[in-house]
């Protein structure tokens, strides 16, 4: 195998699922959130006893179930760090010899590129290592009092980022104007912001 592109999880399993069986020493994953191939049950069983590192953006901490999942895998020996820098949708590197790059989720599934080209794998691994070194360990990140945002806060953040008027945003979210403004006020409180601009700036700085 040099470079293979497949579409959807099923085709990835058929074409590259066997690669997980050959993991010997190291498994690393960098992703925006927890909607990842590496969270599937089969790969997680194979990872037992390996050196495993997982790097995420703060988007992986928005929901309490996701926070719990990260704490659980960290308690089992998986090293988890949070990066304030942008990350690809998902990148997996196995033993520095196989790399899987995942595209953005679509209604028909994600596209995956699998490669064993040493220069490609080595180059991306070096980028991962640099991002890893600059990231914060999960426990330390939690101690930094990162605000906990509920899933319902995400569309409010999106509306603010899009510069929508309150009326337009309320219509988009299907809520009353009063409810939308209350959600904005609650969000500003969570982000310790005195203005909507400051709230947006803090959310961006946290990668939320």
PDB file of N, CA and C in Angstrom, residues 11-107:
ATOM      1  N   UNK A  11     -16.087   0.943   4.103  1.00  0.00           N
ATOM      2  CA  UNK A  11     -15.008   0.703   3.143  1.00  0.00           C
ATOM      3  C   UNK A  11     -13.652   0.806   3.820  1.00  0.00           C
ATOM      4  N   UNK A  12     -13.547   1.719   4.810  1.00  0.00           N
ATOM      5  CA  UNK A  12     -12.290   1.822   5.553  1.00  0.00           C
ATOM      6  C   UNK A  12     -12.012   0.522   6.300  1.00  0.00           C
ATOM      7  N   UNK A  13     -13.033  -0.053   6.904  1.00  0.00           N
ATOM      8  CA  UNK A  13     -12.864  -1.316   7.628  1.00  0.00           C
ATOM      9  C   UNK A  13     -12.406  -2.422   6.676  1.00  0.00           C
ATOM     10  N   UNK A  14     -13.058  -2.470   5.497  1.00  0.00           N
ATOM     11  CA  UNK A  14     -12.723  -3.514   4.528  1.00  0.00           C
ATOM     12  C   UNK A  14     -11.303  -3.371   3.991  1.00  0.00           C
ATOM     13  N   UNK A  15     -10.915  -2.117   3.697  1.00  0.00           N
ATOM     14  CA  UNK A  15      -9.630  -1.882   3.046  1.00  0.00           C
ATOM     15  C   UNK A  15      -8.468  -1.730   4.023  1.00  0.00           C
ATOM     16  N   UNK A  16      -8.754  -1.182   5.229  1.00  0.00           N
ATOM     17  CA  UNK A  16      -7.636  -0.855   6.116  1.00  0.00           C
ATOM     18  C   UNK A  16      -7.831  -1.322   7.555  1.00  0.00           C
ATOM     19  N   UNK A  17      -8.961  -1.968   7.857  1.00  0.00           N
ATOM     20  CA  UNK A  17      -9.208  -2.397   9.224  1.00  0.00           C
ATOM     21  C   UNK A  17      -8.131  -3.320   9.770  1.00  0.00           C
ATOM     22  N   UNK A  18      -7.523  -4.116   8.887  1.00  0.00           N
ATOM     23  CA  UNK A  18      -6.487  -5.055   9.330  1.00  0.00           C
ATOM     24  C   UNK A  18      -5.253  -4.347   9.866  1.00  0.00           C
ATOM     25  N   UNK A  19      -5.085  -3.080   9.500  1.00  0.00           N
ATOM     26  CA  UNK A  19      -3.904  -2.347   9.944  1.00  0.00           C
ATOM     27  C   UNK A  19      -3.884  -2.191  11.459  1.00  0.00           C
ATOM     28  N   UNK A  20      -5.070  -2.085  12.052  1.00  0.00           N
ATOM     29  CA  UNK A  20      -5.125  -1.955  13.504  1.00  0.00           C
ATOM     30  C   UNK A  20      -4.653  -3.232  14.200  1.00  0.00           C
ATOM     31  N   UNK A  21      -4.834  -4.363  13.518  1.00  0.00           N
ATOM     32  CA  UNK A  21      -4.395  -5.631  14.103  1.00  0.00           C
ATOM     33  C   UNK A  21      -2.886  -5.671  14.266  1.00  0.00           C
ATOM     34  N   UNK A  22      -2.181  -4.890  13.446  1.00  0.00           N
ATOM     35  CA  UNK A  22      -0.726  -4.936  13.480  1.00  0.00           C
ATOM     36  C   UNK A  22      -0.080  -3.893  14.352  1.00  0.00           C
ATOM     37  N   UNK A  23      -0.863  -3.156  15.143  1.00  0.00           N
ATOM     38  CA  UNK A  23      -0.273  -2.128  16.014  1.00  0.00           C
ATOM     39  C   UNK A  23       0.635  -2.794  17.030  1.00  0.00           C
ATOM     40  N   UNK A  24       1.879  -2.321  17.105  1.00  0.00           N
ATOM     41  CA  UNK A  24       2.845  -2.946  18.010  1.00  0.00           C
ATOM     42  C   UNK A  24       3.257  -2.027  19.161  1.00  0.00           C
ATOM     43  N   UNK A  25       3.574  -0.776  18.851  1.00  0.00           N
ATOM     44  CA  UNK A  25       4.185   0.079  19.870  1.00  0.00           C
ATOM     45  C   UNK A  25       3.427   1.384  20.152  1.00  0.00           C
ATOM     46  N   UNK A  26       3.006   2.059  19.092  1.00  0.00           N
ATOM     47  CA  UNK A  26       2.485   3.409  19.298  1.00  0.00           C
ATOM     48  C   UNK A  26       1.246   3.670  18.451  1.00  0.00           C
ATOM     49  N   UNK A  27       0.290   4.341  19.067  1.00  0.00           N
ATOM     50  CA  UNK A  27      -0.923   4.763  18.378  1.00  0.00           C
ATOM     51  C   UNK A  27      -1.172   6.214  18.770  1.00  0.00           C
ATOM     52  N   UNK A  28      -1.185   7.122  17.789  1.00  0.00           N
ATOM     53  CA  UNK A  28      -1.454   8.525  18.099  1.00  0.00           C
ATOM     54  C   UNK A  28      -2.631   9.009  17.260  1.00  0.00           C
ATOM     55  N   UNK A  29      -3.396   9.919  17.840  1.00  0.00           N
ATOM     56  CA  UNK A  29      -4.572  10.454  17.163  1.00  0.00           C
ATOM     57  C   UNK A  29      -4.694  11.929  17.479  1.00  0.00           C
ATOM     58  N   UNK A  30      -4.924  12.737  16.465  1.00  0.00           N
ATOM     59  CA  UNK A  30      -5.213  14.157  16.634  1.00  0.00           C
ATOM     60  C   UNK A  30      -6.553  14.424  15.972  1.00  0.00           C
ATOM     61  N   UNK A  31      -7.465  15.079  16.689  1.00  0.00           N
ATOM     62  CA  UNK A  31      -8.798  15.309  16.145  1.00  0.00           C
ATOM     63  C   UNK A  31      -9.430  16.538  16.778  1.00  0.00           C
ATOM     64  N   UNK A  32     -10.399  17.090  16.075  1.00  0.00           N
ATOM     65  CA  UNK A  32     -11.105  18.270  16.578  1.00  0.00           C
ATOM     66  C   UNK A  32     -11.937  17.920  17.798  1.00  0.00           C
ATOM     67  N   UNK A  33     -12.728  16.837  17.701  1.00  0.00           N
ATOM     68  CA  UNK A  33     -13.610  16.438  18.797  1.00  0.00           C
ATOM     69  C   UNK A  33     -13.606  14.920  18.907  1.00  0.00           C
ATOM     70  N   UNK A  34     -14.589  14.364  19.601  1.00  0.00           N
ATOM     71  CA  UNK A  34     -14.592  12.925  19.842  1.00  0.00           C
ATOM     72  C   UNK A  34     -15.354  12.119  18.804  1.00  0.00           C
ATOM     73  N   UNK A  35     -15.818  12.737  17.747  1.00  0.00           N
ATOM     74  CA  UNK A  35     -16.461  12.003  16.658  1.00  0.00           C
ATOM     75  C   UNK A  35     -15.365  11.438  15.768  1.00  0.00           C
ATOM     76  N   UNK A  36     -14.656  10.429  16.287  1.00  0.00           N
ATOM     77  CA  UNK A  36     -13.464   9.932  15.624  1.00  0.00           C
ATOM     78  C   UNK A  36     -13.551   8.440  15.328  1.00  0.00           C
ATOM     79  N   UNK A  37     -12.784   8.041  14.302  1.00  0.00           N
ATOM     80  CA  UNK A  37     -12.666   6.620  13.980  1.00  0.00           C
ATOM     81  C   UNK A  37     -12.035   5.883  15.149  1.00  0.00           C
ATOM     82  N   UNK A  38     -11.073   6.484  15.819  1.00  0.00           N
ATOM     83  CA  UNK A  38     -10.332   5.804  16.882  1.00  0.00           C
ATOM     84  C   UNK A  38     -11.169   5.577  18.125  1.00  0.00           C
ATOM     85  N   UNK A  39     -12.395   6.137  18.165  1.00  0.00           N
ATOM     86  CA  UNK A  39     -13.267   5.899  19.319  1.00  0.00           C
ATOM     87  C   UNK A  39     -14.133   4.664  19.100  1.00  0.00           C
ATOM     88  N   UNK A  40     -14.100   4.096  17.899  1.00  0.00           N
ATOM     89  CA  UNK A  40     -14.894   2.908  17.624  1.00  0.00           C
ATOM     90  C   UNK A  40     -14.450   1.767  18.545  1.00  0.00           C
ATOM     91  N   UNK A  41     -15.337   0.844  18.913  1.00  0.00           N
ATOM     92  CA  UNK A  41     -14.998  -0.210  19.874  1.00  0.00           C
ATOM     93  C   UNK A  41     -13.821  -1.084  19.474  1.00  0.00           C
ATOM     94  N   UNK A  42     -13.774  -1.519  18.204  1.00  0.00           N
ATOM     95  CA  UNK A  42     -12.723  -2.466  17.821  1.00  0.00           C
ATOM     96  C   UNK A  42     -11.321  -1.911  18.008  1.00  0.00           C
ATOM     97  N   UNK A  43     -10.987  -0.706  17.454  1.00  0.00           N
ATOM     98  CA  UNK A  43      -9.651  -0.173  17.662  1.00  0.00           C
ATOM     99  C   UNK A  43      -9.323   0.010  19.128  1.00  0.00           C
ATOM    100  N   UNK A  44     -10.254   0.443  19.965  1.00  0.00           N
ATOM    101  CA  UNK A  44      -9.966   0.663  21.369  1.00  0.00           C
ATOM    102  C   UNK A  44      -9.571  -0.629  22.079  1.00  0.00           C
ATOM    103  N   UNK A  45     -10.156  -1.756  21.671  1.00  0.00           N
ATOM    104  CA  UNK A  45      -9.770  -3.020  22.285  1.00  0.00           C
ATOM    105  C   UNK A  45      -8.338  -3.374  21.908  1.00  0.00           C
ATOM    106  N   UNK A  46      -7.960  -3.072  20.700  1.00  0.00           N
ATOM    107  CA  UNK A  46      -6.627  -3.416  20.224  1.00  0.00           C
ATOM    108  C   UNK A  46      -5.554  -2.560  20.894  1.00  0.00           C
ATOM    109  N   UNK A  47      -5.926  -1.377  21.378  1.00  0.00           N
ATOM    110  CA  UNK A  47      -4.943  -0.444  21.916  1.00  0.00           C
ATOM    111  C   UNK A  47      -4.412  -0.812  23.290  1.00  0.00           C
ATOM    112  N   UNK A  48      -4.983  -1.813  23.940  1.00  0.00           N
ATOM    113  CA  UNK A  48      -4.572  -2.178  25.287  1.00  0.00           C
ATOM    114  C   UNK A  48      -3.078  -2.476  25.355  1.00  0.00           C
ATOM    115  N   UNK A  49      -2.392  -1.826  26.300  1.00  0.00           N
ATOM    116  CA  UNK A  49      -0.975  -2.085  26.511  1.00  0.00           C
ATOM    117  C   UNK A  49      -0.044  -1.312  25.602  1.00  0.00           C
ATOM    118  N   UNK A  50      -0.564  -0.458  24.731  1.00  0.00           N
ATOM    119  CA  UNK A  50       0.271   0.301  23.820  1.00  0.00           C
ATOM    120  C   UNK A  50       0.524   1.709  24.350  1.00  0.00           C
ATOM    121  N   UNK A  51       1.506   2.378  23.753  1.00  0.00           N
ATOM    122  CA  UNK A  51       1.725   3.791  24.042  1.00  0.00           C
ATOM    123  C   UNK A  51       0.724   4.567  23.195  1.00  0.00           C
ATOM    124  N   UNK A  52      -0.274   5.143  23.840  1.00  0.00           N
ATOM    125  CA  UNK A  52      -1.360   5.812  23.121  1.00  0.00           C
ATOM    126  C   UNK A  52      -1.409   7.281  23.521  1.00  0.00           C
ATOM    127  N   UNK A  53      -1.403   8.160  22.516  1.00  0.00           N
ATOM    128  CA  UNK A  53      -1.542   9.597  22.767  1.00  0.00           C
ATOM    129  C   UNK A  53      -2.690  10.127  21.922  1.00  0.00           C
ATOM    130  N   UNK A  54      -3.559  10.913  22.553  1.00  0.00           N
ATOM    131  CA  UNK A  54      -4.686  11.510  21.839  1.00  0.00           C
ATOM    132  C   UNK A  54      -4.710  13.011  22.103  1.00  0.00           C
ATOM    133  N   UNK A  55      -4.800  13.754  21.008  1.00  0.00           N
ATOM    134  CA  UNK A  55      -4.754  15.212  21.062  1.00  0.00           C
ATOM    135  C   UNK A  55      -6.055  15.768  20.493  1.00  0.00           C
ATOM    136  N   UNK A  56      -6.715  16.651  21.251  1.00  0.00           N
ATOM    137  CA  UNK A  56      -7.992  17.218  20.833  1.00  0.00           C
ATOM    138  C   UNK A  56      -7.992  18.735  21.014  1.00  0.00           C
ATOM    139  N   UNK A  57      -8.955  19.375  20.378  1.00  0.00           N
ATOM    140  CA  UNK A  57      -9.205  20.788  20.646  1.00  0.00           C
ATOM    141  C   UNK A  57     -10.203  20.871  21.803  1.00  0.00           C
ATOM    142  N   UNK A  58     -10.433  22.067  22.375  1.00  0.00           N
ATOM    143  CA  UNK A  58     -11.406  22.196  23.471  1.00  0.00           C
ATOM    144  C   UNK A  58     -12.825  21.800  23.083  1.00  0.00           C
ATOM    145  N   UNK A  59     -13.105  21.662  21.779  1.00  0.00           N
ATOM    146  CA  UNK A  59     -14.438  21.223  21.355  1.00  0.00           C
ATOM    147  C   UNK A  59     -14.773  19.843  21.907  1.00  0.00           C
ATOM    148  N   UNK A  60     -13.748  19.065  22.243  1.00  0.00           N
ATOM    149  CA  UNK A  60     -13.980  17.729  22.793  1.00  0.00           C
ATOM    150  C   UNK A  60     -14.459  17.766  24.238  1.00  0.00           C
ATOM    151  N   UNK A  61     -14.460  18.950  24.840  1.00  0.00           N
ATOM    152  CA  UNK A  61     -14.823  19.063  26.262  1.00  0.00           C
ATOM    153  C   UNK A  61     -16.173  19.710  26.484  1.00  0.00           C
ATOM    154  N   UNK A  62     -16.897  20.005  25.408  1.00  0.00           N
ATOM    155  CA  UNK A  62     -18.138  20.761  25.566  1.00  0.00           C
ATOM    156  C   UNK A  62     -19.204  19.957  26.294  1.00  0.00           C
ATOM    157  N   UNK A  63     -19.364  18.686  25.958  1.00  0.00           N
ATOM    158  CA  UNK A  63     -20.402  17.860  26.572  1.00  0.00           C
ATOM    159  C   UNK A  63     -19.870  17.064  27.751  1.00  0.00           C
ATOM    160  N   UNK A  64     -20.672  16.922  28.792  1.00  0.00           N
ATOM    161  CA  UNK A  64     -20.247  16.162  29.971  1.00  0.00           C
ATOM    162  C   UNK A  64     -19.931  14.707  29.635  1.00  0.00           C
ATOM    163  N   UNK A  65     -20.711  14.022  28.748  1.00  0.00           N
ATOM    164  CA  UNK A  65     -20.335  12.640  28.388  1.00  0.00           C
ATOM    165  C   UNK A  65     -18.949  12.562  27.757  1.00  0.00           C
ATOM    166  N   UNK A  66     -18.603  13.556  26.941  1.00  0.00           N
ATOM    167  CA  UNK A  66     -17.276  13.556  26.325  1.00  0.00           C
ATOM    168  C   UNK A  66     -16.184  13.770  27.373  1.00  0.00           C
ATOM    169  N   UNK A  67     -16.433  14.665  28.318  1.00  0.00           N
ATOM    170  CA  UNK A  67     -15.463  14.876  29.395  1.00  0.00           C
ATOM    171  C   UNK A  67     -15.250  13.590  30.188  1.00  0.00           C
ATOM    172  N   UNK A  68     -16.348  12.902  30.472  1.00  0.00           N
ATOM    173  CA  UNK A  68     -16.263  11.652  31.218  1.00  0.00           C
ATOM    174  C   UNK A  68     -15.474  10.615  30.437  1.00  0.00           C
ATOM    175  N   UNK A  69     -15.729  10.534  29.112  1.00  0.00           N
ATOM    176  CA  UNK A  69     -15.007   9.577  28.279  1.00  0.00           C
ATOM    177  C   UNK A  69     -13.502   9.849  28.320  1.00  0.00           C
ATOM    178  N   UNK A  70     -13.118  11.102  28.214  1.00  0.00           N
ATOM    179  CA  UNK A  70     -11.691  11.439  28.232  1.00  0.00           C
ATOM    180  C   UNK A  70     -11.065  11.101  29.579  1.00  0.00           C
ATOM    181  N   UNK A  71     -11.780  11.354  30.651  1.00  0.00           N
ATOM    182  CA  UNK A  71     -11.258  10.999  31.978  1.00  0.00           C
ATOM    183  C   UNK A  71     -11.095   9.483  32.095  1.00  0.00           C
ATOM    184  N   UNK A  72     -12.042   8.742  31.533  1.00  0.00           N
ATOM    185  CA  UNK A  72     -11.989   7.276  31.624  1.00  0.00           C
ATOM    186  C   UNK A  72     -10.796   6.708  30.864  1.00  0.00           C
ATOM    187  N   UNK A  73     -10.588   7.190  29.625  1.00  0.00           N
ATOM    188  CA  UNK A  73      -9.465   6.634  28.862  1.00  0.00           C
ATOM    189  C   UNK A  73      -8.137   7.078  29.458  1.00  0.00           C
ATOM    190  N   UNK A  74      -8.099   8.287  30.051  1.00  0.00           N
ATOM    191  CA  UNK A  74      -6.876   8.753  30.700  1.00  0.00           C
ATOM    192  C   UNK A  74      -6.562   7.886  31.920  1.00  0.00           C
ATOM    193  N   UNK A  75      -7.602   7.444  32.630  1.00  0.00           N
ATOM    194  CA  UNK A  75      -7.397   6.594  33.810  1.00  0.00           C
ATOM    195  C   UNK A  75      -6.864   5.216  33.423  1.00  0.00           C
ATOM    196  N   UNK A  76      -7.025   4.840  32.139  1.00  0.00           N
ATOM    197  CA  UNK A  76      -6.553   3.539  31.671  1.00  0.00           C
ATOM    198  C   UNK A  76      -5.173   3.622  31.008  1.00  0.00           C
ATOM    199  N   UNK A  77      -4.540   4.782  31.108  1.00  0.00           N
ATOM    200  CA  UNK A  77      -3.180   4.906  30.601  1.00  0.00           C
ATOM    201  C   UNK A  77      -3.025   5.654  29.297  1.00  0.00           C
ATOM    202  N   UNK A  78      -4.143   6.055  28.687  1.00  0.00           N
ATOM    203  CA  UNK A  78      -4.053   6.843  27.456  1.00  0.00           C
ATOM    204  C   UNK A  78      -3.665   8.274  27.822  1.00  0.00           C
ATOM    205  N   UNK A  79      -2.653   8.810  27.181  1.00  0.00           N
ATOM    206  CA  UNK A  79      -2.247  10.189  27.441  1.00  0.00           C
ATOM    207  C   UNK A  79      -3.095  11.111  26.574  1.00  0.00           C
ATOM    208  N   UNK A  80      -3.730  12.083  27.211  1.00  0.00           N
ATOM    209  CA  UNK A  80      -4.636  12.996  26.519  1.00  0.00           C
ATOM    210  C   UNK A  80      -4.181  14.427  26.758  1.00  0.00           C
ATOM    211  N   UNK A  81      -4.103  15.188  25.688  1.00  0.00           N
ATOM    212  CA  UNK A  81      -3.781  16.611  25.800  1.00  0.00           C
ATOM    213  C   UNK A  81      -4.769  17.433  24.978  1.00  0.00           C
ATOM    214  N   UNK A  82      -4.916  18.696  25.359  1.00  0.00           N
ATOM    215  CA  UNK A  82      -5.816  19.616  24.681  1.00  0.00           C
ATOM    216  C   UNK A  82      -4.997  20.716  24.025  1.00  0.00           C
ATOM    217  N   UNK A  83      -5.250  20.925  22.739  1.00  0.00           N
ATOM    218  CA  UNK A  83      -4.498  21.910  21.960  1.00  0.00           C
ATOM    219  C   UNK A  83      -5.334  23.165  21.720  1.00  0.00           C
ATOM    220  N   UNK A  84      -4.719  24.311  21.907  1.00  0.00           N
ATOM    221  CA  UNK A  84      -5.400  25.578  21.616  1.00  0.00           C
ATOM    222  C   UNK A  84      -5.260  25.948  20.143  1.00  0.00           C
ATOM    223  N   UNK A  85      -4.463  25.189  19.407  1.00  0.00           N
ATOM    224  CA  UNK A  85      -4.274  25.437  17.975  1.00  0.00           C
ATOM    225  C   UNK A  85      -5.254  24.588  17.168  1.00  0.00           C
ATOM    226  N   UNK A  86      -5.591  25.026  15.967  1.00  0.00           N
ATOM    227  CA  UNK A  86      -6.499  24.233  15.122  1.00  0.00           C
ATOM    228  C   UNK A  86      -5.891  22.875  14.795  1.00  0.00           C
ATOM    229  N   UNK A  87      -6.759  21.855  14.679  1.00  0.00           N
ATOM    230  CA  UNK A  87      -6.320  20.508  14.330  1.00  0.00           C
ATOM    231  C   UNK A  87      -7.131  20.015  13.141  1.00  0.00           C
ATOM    232  N   UNK A  88      -6.621  19.020  12.409  1.00  0.00           N
ATOM    233  CA  UNK A  88      -7.400  18.426  11.313  1.00  0.00           C
ATOM    234  C   UNK A  88      -8.593  17.676  11.876  1.00  0.00           C
ATOM    235  N   UNK A  89      -9.527  17.296  11.001  1.00  0.00           N
ATOM    236  CA  UNK A  89     -10.710  16.573  11.471  1.00  0.00           C
ATOM    237  C   UNK A  89     -10.301  15.329  12.247  1.00  0.00           C
ATOM    238  N   UNK A  90      -9.385  14.574  11.701  1.00  0.00           N
ATOM    239  CA  UNK A  90      -8.822  13.428  12.428  1.00  0.00           C
ATOM    240  C   UNK A  90      -7.620  12.883  11.680  1.00  0.00           C
ATOM    241  N   UNK A  91      -6.560  12.639  12.435  1.00  0.00           N
ATOM    242  CA  UNK A  91      -5.357  12.024  11.890  1.00  0.00           C
ATOM    243  C   UNK A  91      -4.921  10.922  12.840  1.00  0.00           C
ATOM    244  N   UNK A  92      -4.697   9.734  12.311  1.00  0.00           N
ATOM    245  CA  UNK A  92      -4.229   8.598  13.103  1.00  0.00           C
ATOM    246  C   UNK A  92      -2.906   8.118  12.520  1.00  0.00           C
ATOM    247  N   UNK A  93      -1.931   7.872  13.390  1.00  0.00           N
ATOM    248  CA  UNK A  93      -0.648   7.326  12.950  1.00  0.00           C
ATOM    249  C   UNK A  93      -0.346   6.094  13.793  1.00  0.00           C
ATOM    250  N   UNK A  94      -0.054   4.995  13.117  1.00  0.00           N
ATOM    251  CA  UNK A  94       0.210   3.719  13.775  1.00  0.00           C
ATOM    252  C   UNK A  94       1.676   3.351  13.611  1.00  0.00           C
ATOM    253  N   UNK A  95       2.379   3.248  14.737  1.00  0.00           N
ATOM    254  CA  UNK A  95       3.786   2.818  14.742  1.00  0.00           C
ATOM    255  C   UNK A  95       4.667   3.632  13.788  1.00  0.00           C
ATOM    256  N   UNK A  96       4.260   4.852  13.489  1.00  0.00           N
ATOM    257  CA  UNK A  96       5.014   5.735  12.575  1.00  0.00           C
ATOM    258  C   UNK A  96       5.217   5.099  11.195  1.00  0.00           C
ATOM    259  N   UNK A  97       4.321   4.190  10.831  1.00  0.00           N
ATOM    260  CA  UNK A  97       4.439   3.533   9.524  1.00  0.00           C
ATOM    261  C   UNK A  97       3.151   3.612   8.698  1.00  0.00           C
ATOM    262  N   UNK A  98       2.017   3.814   9.354  1.00  0.00           N
ATOM    263  CA  UNK A  98       0.729   3.907   8.663  1.00  0.00           C
ATOM    264  C   UNK A  98       0.005   5.152   9.154  1.00  0.00           C
ATOM    265  N   UNK A  99      -0.591   5.886   8.226  1.00  0.00           N
ATOM    266  CA  UNK A  99      -1.328   7.098   8.593  1.00  0.00           C
ATOM    267  C   UNK A  99      -2.704   7.071   7.947  1.00  0.00           C
ATOM    268  N   UNK A 100      -3.712   7.466   8.725  1.00  0.00           N
ATOM    269  CA  UNK A 100      -5.082   7.583   8.237  1.00  0.00           C
ATOM    270  C   UNK A 100      -5.528   9.023   8.443  1.00  0.00           C
ATOM    271  N   UNK A 101      -5.926   9.670   7.356  1.00  0.00           N
ATOM    272  CA  UNK A 101      -6.425  11.041   7.412  1.00  0.00           C
ATOM    273  C   UNK A 101      -7.914  11.010   7.108  1.00  0.00           C
ATOM    274  N   UNK A 102      -8.713  11.609   7.983  1.00  0.00           N
ATOM    275  CA  UNK A 102     -10.162  11.613   7.794  1.00  0.00           C
ATOM    276  C   UNK A 102     -10.638  12.994   7.385  1.00  0.00           C
ATOM    277  N   UNK A 103     -11.559  13.022   6.430  1.00  0.00           N
ATOM    278  CA  UNK A 103     -12.150  14.279   6.006  1.00  0.00           C
ATOM    279  C   UNK A 103     -13.310  14.663   6.894  1.00  0.00           C
ATOM    280  N   UNK A 104     -13.973  15.740   6.546  1.00  0.00           N
ATOM    281  CA  UNK A 104     -15.112  16.231   7.313  1.00  0.00           C
ATOM    282  C   UNK A 104     -16.311  15.309   7.122  1.00  0.00           C
ATOM    283  N   UNK A 105     -17.099  15.165   8.183  1.00  0.00           N
ATOM    284  CA  UNK A 105     -18.294  14.321   8.112  1.00  0.00           C
ATOM    285  C   UNK A 105     -19.296  14.895   7.121  1.00  0.00           C
ATOM    286  N   UNK A 106     -19.898  14.020   6.316  1.00  0.00           N
ATOM    287  CA  UNK A 106     -20.926  14.421   5.356  1.00  0.00           C
ATOM    288  C   UNK A 106     -22.110  13.471   5.506  1.00  0.00           C
ATOM    289  N   UNK A 107     -23.246  13.801   4.937  1.00  0.00           N
ATOM    290  CA  UNK A 107     -24.411  12.907   5.030  1.00  0.00           C
ATOM    291  C   UNK A 107     -24.149  11.505   4.486  1.00  0.00           C
TER     292      UNK A 107
END
